[in-house]
PDB file of C-alpha atoms and ligand atoms in Angstrom:
ATOM      1  CA  UNK A   1     -56.940  11.302 101.956  1.00 50.00           C
ATOM      2  CA  UNK A   2     -59.055  11.972  99.108  1.00 49.00           C
ATOM      3  CA  UNK A   3     -58.971  15.474  97.632  1.00 47.00           C
ATOM      4  CA  UNK A   4     -62.264  16.603  95.652  1.00 49.00           C
ATOM      5  CA  UNK A   5     -61.668  20.051  94.730  1.00 51.00           C
ATOM      6  CA  UNK A   6     -61.998  22.209  97.964  1.00 80.00           C
ATOM      7  CA  UNK A   7     -63.346  19.567 100.246  1.00 85.00           C
ATOM      8  CA  UNK A   8     -61.596  16.291 101.541  1.00 88.00           C
ATOM      9  CA  UNK A   9     -62.004  13.812 104.221  1.00 92.00           C
ATOM     10  CA  UNK A  10     -58.782  13.853 106.290  1.00 94.00           C
ATOM     11  CA  UNK A  11     -57.307  12.907 109.714  1.00 97.00           C
ATOM     12  CA  UNK A  12     -55.460  15.509 111.227  1.00 97.00           C
ATOM     13  CA  UNK A  13     -53.949  16.984 114.326  1.00 97.00           C
ATOM     14  CA  UNK A  14     -54.637  20.181 115.970  1.00 97.00           C
ATOM     15  CA  UNK A  15     -54.581  22.628 118.623  1.00 98.00           C
ATOM     16  CA  UNK A  16     -58.160  24.212 119.591  1.00 97.00           C
ATOM     17  CA  UNK A  17     -57.308  28.153 119.559  1.00 96.00           C
ATOM     18  CA  UNK A  18     -60.802  29.342 120.573  1.00 95.00           C
ATOM     19  CA  UNK A  19     -64.743  28.511 120.182  1.00 95.00           C
ATOM     20  CA  UNK A  20     -67.827  30.389 120.206  1.00 96.00           C
ATOM     21  CA  UNK A  21     -71.364  29.906 120.420  1.00 96.00           C
ATOM     22  CA  UNK A  22     -73.300  29.472 117.057  1.00 95.00           C
ATOM     23  CA  UNK A  23     -77.027  29.367 116.667  1.00 93.00           C
ATOM     24  CA  UNK A  24     -78.826  27.873 119.467  1.00 92.00           C
ATOM     25  CA  UNK A  25     -76.989  24.598 119.882  1.00 95.00           C
ATOM     26  CA  UNK A  26     -73.939  24.776 117.774  1.00 96.00           C
ATOM     27  CA  UNK A  27     -70.217  26.078 118.131  1.00 96.00           C
ATOM     28  CA  UNK A  28     -67.527  27.532 115.889  1.00 97.00           C
ATOM     29  CA  UNK A  29     -64.309  26.127 116.951  1.00 97.00           C
ATOM     30  CA  UNK A  30     -61.175  27.393 115.422  1.00 97.00           C
ATOM     31  CA  UNK A  31     -58.506  24.606 115.225  1.00 97.00           C
ATOM     32  CA  UNK A  32     -54.849  25.088 114.083  1.00 97.00           C
ATOM     33  CA  UNK A  33     -54.313  22.056 112.360  1.00 97.00           C
ATOM     34  CA  UNK A  34     -51.123  20.152 111.331  1.00 96.00           C
ATOM     35  CA  UNK A  35     -51.520  20.180 107.445  1.00 95.00           C
ATOM     36  CA  UNK A  36     -54.247  22.707 106.524  1.00 95.00           C
ATOM     37  CA  UNK A  37     -53.498  25.856 108.701  1.00 96.00           C
ATOM     38  CA  UNK A  38     -56.159  27.567 110.867  1.00 96.00           C
ATOM     39  CA  UNK A  39     -59.633  26.296 110.185  1.00 96.00           C
ATOM     40  CA  UNK A  40     -62.871  27.323 111.483  1.00 96.00           C
ATOM     41  CA  UNK A  41     -65.115  24.083 112.312  1.00 97.00           C
ATOM     42  CA  UNK A  42     -68.891  24.087 112.623  1.00 97.00           C
ATOM     43  CA  UNK A  43     -69.467  21.446 115.645  1.00 96.00           C
ATOM     44  CA  UNK A  44     -73.258  20.530 115.675  1.00 94.00           C
ATOM     45  CA  UNK A  45     -74.783  20.024 118.777  1.00 94.00           C
ATOM     46  CA  UNK A  46     -71.778  21.168 120.856  1.00 94.00           C
ATOM     47  CA  UNK A  47     -73.946  22.977 123.341  1.00 93.00           C
ATOM     48  CA  UNK A  48     -76.217  20.121 124.223  1.00 92.00           C
ATOM     49  CA  UNK A  49     -75.802  18.368 127.436  1.00 89.00           C
ATOM     50  CA  UNK A  50     -73.757  15.256 127.169  1.00 88.00           C
ATOM     51  CA  UNK A  51     -72.230  16.448 123.734  1.00 91.00           C
ATOM     52  CA  UNK A  52     -69.743  13.578 123.376  1.00 89.00           C
ATOM     53  CA  UNK A  53     -66.708  15.342 121.704  1.00 90.00           C
ATOM     54  CA  UNK A  54     -66.963  18.268 124.610  1.00 90.00           C
ATOM     55  CA  UNK A  55     -63.471  17.561 125.834  1.00 90.00           C
ATOM     56  CA  UNK A  56     -61.896  17.877 122.226  1.00 93.00           C
ATOM     57  CA  UNK A  57     -63.240  21.280 121.409  1.00 94.00           C
ATOM     58  CA  UNK A  58     -61.944  23.132 124.603  1.00 95.00           C
ATOM     59  CA  UNK A  59     -59.285  25.790 123.926  1.00 95.00           C
ATOM     60  CA  UNK A  60     -55.714  24.602 124.468  1.00 97.00           C
ATOM     61  CA  UNK A  61     -56.625  20.977 123.669  1.00 97.00           C
ATOM     62  CA  UNK A  62     -54.691  18.934 121.088  1.00 97.00           C
ATOM     63  CA  UNK A  63     -56.278  15.795 119.641  1.00 97.00           C
ATOM     64  CA  UNK A  64     -56.293  13.628 116.517  1.00 97.00           C
ATOM     65  CA  UNK A  65     -59.418  14.482 114.559  1.00 97.00           C
ATOM     66  CA  UNK A  66     -61.201  12.885 111.670  1.00 97.00           C
ATOM     67  CA  UNK A  67     -63.399  15.131 109.489  1.00 97.00           C
ATOM     68  CA  UNK A  68     -64.005  17.339 106.306  1.00 96.00           C
ATOM     69  CA  UNK A  69     -61.580  20.066 105.602  1.00 95.00           C
ATOM     70  CA  UNK A  70     -63.148  22.713 103.303  1.00 93.00           C
ATOM     71  CA  UNK A  71     -60.671  25.221 101.483  1.00 89.00           C
ATOM     72  CA  UNK A  72     -63.531  27.567 101.804  1.00 86.00           C
ATOM     73  CA  UNK A  73     -66.117  28.086 104.330  1.00 89.00           C
ATOM     74  CA  UNK A  74     -66.464  25.838 107.555  1.00 95.00           C
ATOM     75  CA  UNK A  75     -64.979  22.323 108.093  1.00 96.00           C
ATOM     76  CA  UNK A  76     -66.235  19.492 110.140  1.00 97.00           C
ATOM     77  CA  UNK A  77     -65.404  17.083 112.874  1.00 96.00           C
ATOM     78  CA  UNK A  78     -66.618  13.491 112.605  1.00 94.00           C
ATOM     79  CA  UNK A  79     -64.448  11.819 115.252  1.00 95.00           C
ATOM     80  CA  UNK A  80     -61.665  12.417 117.895  1.00 96.00           C
ATOM     81  CA  UNK A  81     -58.979  10.560 119.483  1.00 96.00           C
ATOM     82  CA  UNK A  82     -55.820  11.006 121.737  1.00 97.00           C
ATOM     83  CA  UNK A  83     -57.410  14.302 123.436  1.00 97.00           C
ATOM     84  CA  UNK A  84     -55.186  16.013 125.612  1.00 97.00           C
ATOM     85  CA  UNK A  85     -54.809  19.479 127.201  1.00 97.00           C
ATOM     86  CA  UNK A  86     -52.168  21.840 128.123  1.00 97.00           C
ATOM     87  CA  UNK A  87     -53.142  21.966 131.970  1.00 97.00           C
ATOM     88  CA  UNK A  88     -50.879  24.810 133.087  1.00 98.00           C
ATOM     89  CA  UNK A  89     -51.726  26.896 130.196  1.00 97.00           C
ATOM     90  CA  UNK A  90     -55.467  26.370 131.013  1.00 96.00           C
ATOM     91  CA  UNK A  91     -55.090  26.991 134.656  1.00 96.00           C
ATOM     92  CA  UNK A  92     -52.634  29.881 134.780  1.00 96.00           C
ATOM     93  CA  UNK A  93     -54.082  33.335 133.411  1.00 95.00           C
ATOM     94  CA  UNK A  94     -50.620  34.649 132.342  1.00 96.00           C
ATOM     95  CA  UNK A  95     -49.488  31.580 130.640  1.00 97.00           C
ATOM     96  CA  UNK A  96     -52.761  31.416 129.023  1.00 97.00           C
ATOM     97  CA  UNK A  97     -52.071  34.886 127.857  1.00 97.00           C
ATOM     98  CA  UNK A  98     -48.662  34.114 126.444  1.00 98.00           C
ATOM     99  CA  UNK A  99     -50.052  31.150 124.597  1.00 98.00           C
ATOM    100  CA  UNK A 100     -53.023  33.177 123.122  1.00 97.00           C
ATOM    101  CA  UNK A 101     -50.518  35.770 121.903  1.00 98.00           C
ATOM    102  CA  UNK A 102     -48.316  32.962 120.408  1.00 98.00           C
ATOM    103  CA  UNK A 103     -51.271  31.604 118.264  1.00 97.00           C
ATOM    104  CA  UNK A 104     -52.634  35.027 117.484  1.00 96.00           C
ATOM    105  CA  UNK A 105     -49.097  36.105 115.982  1.00 97.00           C
ATOM    106  CA  UNK A 106     -48.934  32.729 114.149  1.00 97.00           C
ATOM    107  CA  UNK A 107     -52.602  33.399 112.824  1.00 96.00           C
ATOM    108  CA  UNK A 108     -51.590  36.915 111.658  1.00 96.00           C
ATOM    109  CA  UNK A 109     -48.465  35.563 109.878  1.00 96.00           C
ATOM    110  CA  UNK A 110     -50.185  32.669 107.893  1.00 95.00           C
ATOM    111  CA  UNK A 111     -53.755  33.732 107.745  1.00 91.00           C
ATOM    112  CA  UNK A 112     -56.551  31.313 107.665  1.00 84.00           C
ATOM    113  CA  UNK A 113     -55.865  29.135 104.567  1.00 77.00           C
ATOM    114  CA  UNK A 114     -52.022  28.581 104.733  1.00 91.00           C
ATOM    115  CA  UNK A 115     -50.504  25.488 106.059  1.00 94.00           C
ATOM    116  CA  UNK A 116     -48.010  26.016 108.544  1.00 96.00           C
ATOM    117  CA  UNK A 117     -45.365  23.506 107.514  1.00 96.00           C
ATOM    118  CA  UNK A 118     -42.386  23.513 109.892  1.00 96.00           C
ATOM    119  CA  UNK A 119     -44.265  25.887 112.127  1.00 97.00           C
ATOM    120  CA  UNK A 120     -46.883  23.509 113.260  1.00 97.00           C
ATOM    121  CA  UNK A 121     -44.419  21.275 115.275  1.00 97.00           C
ATOM    122  CA  UNK A 122     -42.643  24.486 116.408  1.00 98.00           C
ATOM    123  CA  UNK A 123     -46.046  25.951 117.944  1.00 98.00           C
ATOM    124  CA  UNK A 124     -46.798  22.652 119.417  1.00 97.00           C
ATOM    125  CA  UNK A 125     -43.049  22.667 120.769  1.00 97.00           C
ATOM    126  CA  UNK A 126     -43.463  26.165 122.058  1.00 98.00           C
ATOM    127  CA  UNK A 127     -46.846  25.372 123.653  1.00 98.00           C
ATOM    128  CA  UNK A 128     -45.538  22.290 125.454  1.00 97.00           C
ATOM    129  CA  UNK A 129     -42.564  24.141 126.517  1.00 98.00           C
ATOM    130  CA  UNK A 130     -44.658  26.828 128.335  1.00 98.00           C
ATOM    131  CA  UNK A 131     -46.934  24.136 129.727  1.00 98.00           C
ATOM    132  CA  UNK A 132     -43.787  22.266 131.330  1.00 97.00           C
ATOM    133  CA  UNK A 133     -42.607  25.464 132.972  1.00 97.00           C
ATOM    134  CA  UNK A 134     -40.045  26.970 130.582  1.00 97.00           C
ATOM    135  CA  UNK A 135     -39.919  30.842 130.832  1.00 97.00           C
ATOM    136  CA  UNK A 136     -43.145  31.748 128.693  1.00 97.00           C
ATOM    137  CA  UNK A 137     -41.749  35.281 128.164  1.00 97.00           C
ATOM    138  CA  UNK A 138     -38.484  33.764 126.567  1.00 98.00           C
ATOM    139  CA  UNK A 139     -40.512  30.956 124.606  1.00 98.00           C
ATOM    140  CA  UNK A 140     -42.622  33.982 123.300  1.00 98.00           C
ATOM    141  CA  UNK A 141     -39.402  35.854 122.336  1.00 98.00           C
ATOM    142  CA  UNK A 142     -38.049  33.108 120.404  1.00 98.00           C
ATOM    143  CA  UNK A 143     -41.232  32.776 118.488  1.00 98.00           C
ATOM    144  CA  UNK A 144     -41.500  36.243 117.828  1.00 98.00           C
ATOM    145  CA  UNK A 145     -37.824  36.500 116.577  1.00 97.00           C
ATOM    146  CA  UNK A 146     -38.042  33.534 114.210  1.00 97.00           C
ATOM    147  CA  UNK A 147     -41.626  34.533 112.921  1.00 97.00           C
ATOM    148  CA  UNK A 148     -39.942  37.923 111.810  1.00 96.00           C
ATOM    149  CA  UNK A 149     -39.171  36.040 108.394  1.00 94.00           C
ATOM    150  CA  UNK A 150     -42.861  35.270 107.930  1.00 94.00           C
ATOM    151  CA  UNK A 151     -43.970  38.828 108.062  1.00 95.00           C
ATOM    152  CA  UNK A 152     -41.276  40.032 105.390  1.00 92.00           C
ATOM    153  CA  UNK A 153     -39.023  41.241 108.012  1.00 92.00           C
ATOM    154  CA  UNK A 154     -35.689  39.287 107.989  1.00 89.00           C
ATOM    155  CA  UNK A 155     -33.195  40.931 110.117  1.00 93.00           C
ATOM    156  CA  UNK A 156     -29.582  39.979 109.519  1.00 95.00           C
ATOM    157  CA  UNK A 157     -28.409  38.812 113.057  1.00 96.00           C
ATOM    158  CA  UNK A 158     -25.356  36.858 111.552  1.00 94.00           C
ATOM    159  CA  UNK A 159     -22.909  39.888 111.189  1.00 96.00           C
ATOM    160  CA  UNK A 160     -22.793  43.430 110.428  1.00 97.00           C
ATOM    161  CA  UNK A 161     -25.063  44.383 107.538  1.00 97.00           C
ATOM    162  CA  UNK A 162     -22.360  46.508 106.110  1.00 97.00           C
ATOM    163  CA  UNK A 163     -18.980  44.711 106.596  1.00 97.00           C
ATOM    164  CA  UNK A 164     -20.153  41.224 107.427  1.00 97.00           C
ATOM    165  CA  UNK A 165     -17.862  40.964 110.519  1.00 97.00           C
ATOM    166  CA  UNK A 166     -19.195  38.325 112.769  1.00 96.00           C
ATOM    167  CA  UNK A 167     -17.842  39.105 116.249  1.00 95.00           C
ATOM    168  CA  UNK A 168     -17.226  41.903 118.277  1.00 95.00           C
ATOM    169  CA  UNK A 169     -19.337  44.601 119.694  1.00 97.00           C
ATOM    170  CA  UNK A 170     -22.765  44.969 117.655  1.00 98.00           C
ATOM    171  CA  UNK A 171     -25.795  47.195 117.785  1.00 97.00           C
ATOM    172  CA  UNK A 172     -29.142  46.735 116.093  1.00 97.00           C
ATOM    173  CA  UNK A 173     -30.318  48.848 113.335  1.00 96.00           C
ATOM    174  CA  UNK A 174     -33.897  48.867 111.999  1.00 94.00           C
ATOM    175  CA  UNK A 175     -33.227  51.004 109.049  1.00 94.00           C
ATOM    176  CA  UNK A 176     -30.449  48.628 108.048  1.00 96.00           C
ATOM    177  CA  UNK A 177     -32.413  45.590 108.972  1.00 94.00           C
ATOM    178  CA  UNK A 178     -29.644  43.919 111.080  1.00 96.00           C
ATOM    179  CA  UNK A 179     -26.705  44.416 112.924  1.00 97.00           C
ATOM    180  CA  UNK A 180     -23.975  46.981 112.724  1.00 98.00           C
ATOM    181  CA  UNK A 181     -20.374  46.473 114.132  1.00 97.00           C
ATOM    182  CA  UNK A 182     -19.220  49.267 116.272  1.00 97.00           C
ATOM    183  CA  UNK A 183     -17.130  50.596 113.369  1.00 97.00           C
ATOM    184  CA  UNK A 184     -20.169  51.053 111.554  1.00 97.00           C
ATOM    185  CA  UNK A 185     -22.539  52.595 114.271  1.00 97.00           C
ATOM    186  CA  UNK A 186     -22.075  55.727 112.434  1.00 97.00           C
ATOM    187  CA  UNK A 187     -24.167  55.109 109.577  1.00 98.00           C
ATOM    188  CA  UNK A 188     -27.343  55.026 111.625  1.00 97.00           C
ATOM    189  CA  UNK A 189     -28.018  57.780 114.292  1.00 96.00           C
ATOM    190  CA  UNK A 190     -31.039  55.957 115.095  1.00 95.00           C
ATOM    191  CA  UNK A 191     -29.528  52.574 115.800  1.00 97.00           C
ATOM    192  CA  UNK A 192     -31.065  50.950 118.844  1.00 96.00           C
ATOM    193  CA  UNK A 193     -28.458  51.543 121.386  1.00 96.00           C
ATOM    194  CA  UNK A 194     -28.748  47.784 122.914  1.00 96.00           C
ATOM    195  CA  UNK A 195     -26.344  46.347 125.419  1.00 95.00           C
ATOM    196  CA  UNK A 196     -24.370  43.448 124.416  1.00 97.00           C
ATOM    197  CA  UNK A 197     -26.175  41.092 126.454  1.00 96.00           C
ATOM    198  CA  UNK A 198     -29.304  41.868 124.845  1.00 96.00           C
ATOM    199  CA  UNK A 199     -27.714  41.683 121.348  1.00 97.00           C
ATOM    200  CA  UNK A 200     -26.185  38.262 121.969  1.00 96.00           C
ATOM    201  CA  UNK A 201     -29.609  36.802 123.294  1.00 97.00           C
ATOM    202  CA  UNK A 202     -31.378  38.050 120.209  1.00 96.00           C
ATOM    203  CA  UNK A 203     -28.766  36.344 117.968  1.00 96.00           C
ATOM    204  CA  UNK A 204     -28.923  33.170 120.166  1.00 96.00           C
ATOM    205  CA  UNK A 205     -32.835  32.997 120.409  1.00 97.00           C
ATOM    206  CA  UNK A 206     -33.428  33.676 116.574  1.00 96.00           C
ATOM    207  CA  UNK A 207     -31.487  30.218 116.204  1.00 95.00           C
ATOM    208  CA  UNK A 208     -32.752  28.104 118.801  1.00 96.00           C
ATOM    209  CA  UNK A 209     -34.280  25.191 117.962  1.00 97.00           C
ATOM    210  CA  UNK A 210     -37.803  25.127 119.603  1.00 97.00           C
ATOM    211  CA  UNK A 211     -38.257  21.364 118.951  1.00 97.00           C
ATOM    212  CA  UNK A 212     -35.177  20.652 121.016  1.00 96.00           C
ATOM    213  CA  UNK A 213     -35.435  23.139 123.470  1.00 95.00           C
ATOM    214  CA  UNK A 214     -35.247  21.909 127.219  1.00 93.00           C
ATOM    215  CA  UNK A 215     -34.231  24.863 129.462  1.00 93.00           C
ATOM    216  CA  UNK A 216     -33.517  28.490 129.387  1.00 92.00           C
ATOM    217  CA  UNK A 217     -33.177  30.996 131.823  1.00 92.00           C
ATOM    218  CA  UNK A 218     -32.180  34.756 131.330  1.00 95.00           C
ATOM    219  CA  UNK A 219     -31.678  37.644 133.894  1.00 94.00           C
ATOM    220  CA  UNK A 220     -34.683  39.583 134.745  1.00 93.00           C
ATOM    221  CA  UNK A 221     -33.017  42.525 133.300  1.00 94.00           C
ATOM    222  CA  UNK A 222     -32.310  41.090 129.914  1.00 95.00           C
ATOM    223  CA  UNK A 223     -35.887  39.658 129.633  1.00 95.00           C
ATOM    224  CA  UNK A 224     -37.231  43.269 129.973  1.00 94.00           C
ATOM    225  CA  UNK A 225     -34.819  44.357 127.337  1.00 95.00           C
ATOM    226  CA  UNK A 226     -35.616  41.653 124.955  1.00 96.00           C
ATOM    227  CA  UNK A 227     -39.181  42.339 125.382  1.00 96.00           C
ATOM    228  CA  UNK A 228     -38.709  45.986 124.725  1.00 95.00           C
ATOM    229  CA  UNK A 229     -36.580  45.395 121.505  1.00 95.00           C
ATOM    230  CA  UNK A 230     -39.103  43.030 120.168  1.00 96.00           C
ATOM    231  CA  UNK A 231     -42.051  45.345 120.831  1.00 96.00           C
ATOM    232  CA  UNK A 232     -40.205  48.124 118.849  1.00 94.00           C
ATOM    233  CA  UNK A 233     -39.394  45.791 116.116  1.00 95.00           C
ATOM    234  CA  UNK A 234     -42.937  44.490 115.868  1.00 95.00           C
ATOM    235  CA  UNK A 235     -44.448  47.989 116.347  1.00 94.00           C
ATOM    236  CA  UNK A 236     -42.227  49.689 113.834  1.00 92.00           C
ATOM    237  CA  UNK A 237     -41.193  47.091 111.081  1.00 92.00           C
ATOM    238  CA  UNK A 238     -43.867  44.483 111.176  1.00 94.00           C
ATOM    239  CA  UNK A 239     -46.730  46.749 112.002  1.00 90.00           C
ATOM    240  CA  UNK A 240     -49.136  44.133 113.612  1.00 88.00           C
ATOM    241  CA  UNK A 241     -51.416  45.224 116.614  1.00 88.00           C
ATOM    242  CA  UNK A 242     -53.038  42.288 118.182  1.00 94.00           C
ATOM    243  CA  UNK A 243     -55.620  42.266 120.801  1.00 95.00           C
ATOM    244  CA  UNK A 244     -54.080  39.377 122.563  1.00 96.00           C
ATOM    245  CA  UNK A 245     -50.738  41.323 122.717  1.00 96.00           C
ATOM    246  CA  UNK A 246     -52.392  44.283 124.448  1.00 96.00           C
ATOM    247  CA  UNK A 247     -54.023  41.888 126.917  1.00 96.00           C
ATOM    248  CA  UNK A 248     -50.559  40.306 127.634  1.00 96.00           C
ATOM    249  CA  UNK A 249     -49.120  43.838 128.133  1.00 95.00           C
ATOM    250  CA  UNK A 250     -51.743  44.614 130.569  1.00 95.00           C
ATOM    251  CA  UNK A 251     -51.150  41.387 132.327  1.00 94.00           C
ATOM    252  CA  UNK A 252     -47.426  42.239 132.523  1.00 92.00           C
ATOM    253  CA  UNK A 253     -47.811  45.774 133.683  1.00 91.00           C
ATOM    254  CA  UNK A 254     -50.177  44.479 136.475  1.00 90.00           C
ATOM    255  CA  UNK A 255     -47.673  41.735 137.683  1.00 84.00           C
ATOM    256  CA  UNK A 256     -44.880  44.552 137.724  1.00 80.00           C
ATOM    257  CA  UNK A 257     -47.050  46.726 139.957  1.00 81.00           C
ATOM    258  CA  UNK A 258     -47.739  43.835 142.426  1.00 76.00           C
ATOM    259  CA  UNK A 259     -43.987  42.950 142.456  1.00 70.00           C
ATOM    260  CA  UNK A 260     -43.167  46.707 142.960  1.00 72.00           C
ATOM    261  CA  UNK A 261     -45.864  47.178 145.875  1.00 71.00           C
ATOM    262  CA  UNK A 262     -44.560  43.869 147.553  1.00 64.00           C
ATOM    263  CA  UNK A 263     -40.745  43.636 147.212  1.00 57.00           C
ATOM    264  CA  UNK A 264     -39.419  40.182 147.677  1.00 53.00           C
ATOM    265  CA  UNK A 265     -42.892  38.516 146.757  1.00 50.00           C
ATOM    266  CA  UNK A 266     -42.189  35.003 145.113  1.00 48.00           C
ATOM    267  CA  UNK A 267     -43.233  35.110 141.223  1.00 42.00           C
TER     268      UNK A 267
HETATM  269 ZN1  LIG B 301     -19.179  46.618 110.193  1.00 94.52          ZN
END
């Protein structure tokens, strides 16, 4: 790799986030790269018939690219190899909504110019897990919980924020930024009043290693509560409002309605 100020030739891996038409024959492609974070690529001739890099710039494709990375402005792709696609994510609109939200959340946490470090392999693992059929809602919760730190919110899920006790009955307090043991519930009248199962899985999922996650199953009820809890934390404490999240919420609402209308339907 040669670095010349803000432009460098590089080999890098990436995940295509989205693309859009640009001018008459070209495209702009946003790729999450392993070492340079999110980058916008100008792909000349991408809309011409028979364009040879076509498969490498489809959303939810991973590949090894060779090209020019610019710190400011657009970057460029010269060659591509090892192209693969997250097939299930591409075919299933709900999985697609989850994956799009995850990428959007990471983009919100890191911005455009910052490398992701350990978060790149984590995101690759999260998308692969979803693609391989692990529960997309739980994988998303793991990403949300573990990303909180990158948004400047680092809830203490180890023990009571007042006395440090690590076992027993806990609740979560947004204003104290962490757990409260039952003895200290009185310090926050607005504690979240979570049930113990939800608290347990918040603590557990916050520590799960995405790179080693092979299977995970939770009760439907617990999943709904985790979703609500994380929505509350993201709305109140993080304060990001992402379009892909609103889209995902709509999809989930529609799914719920279908389930209500037809009890016993297979998911
Ligand atoms: Zn305590």
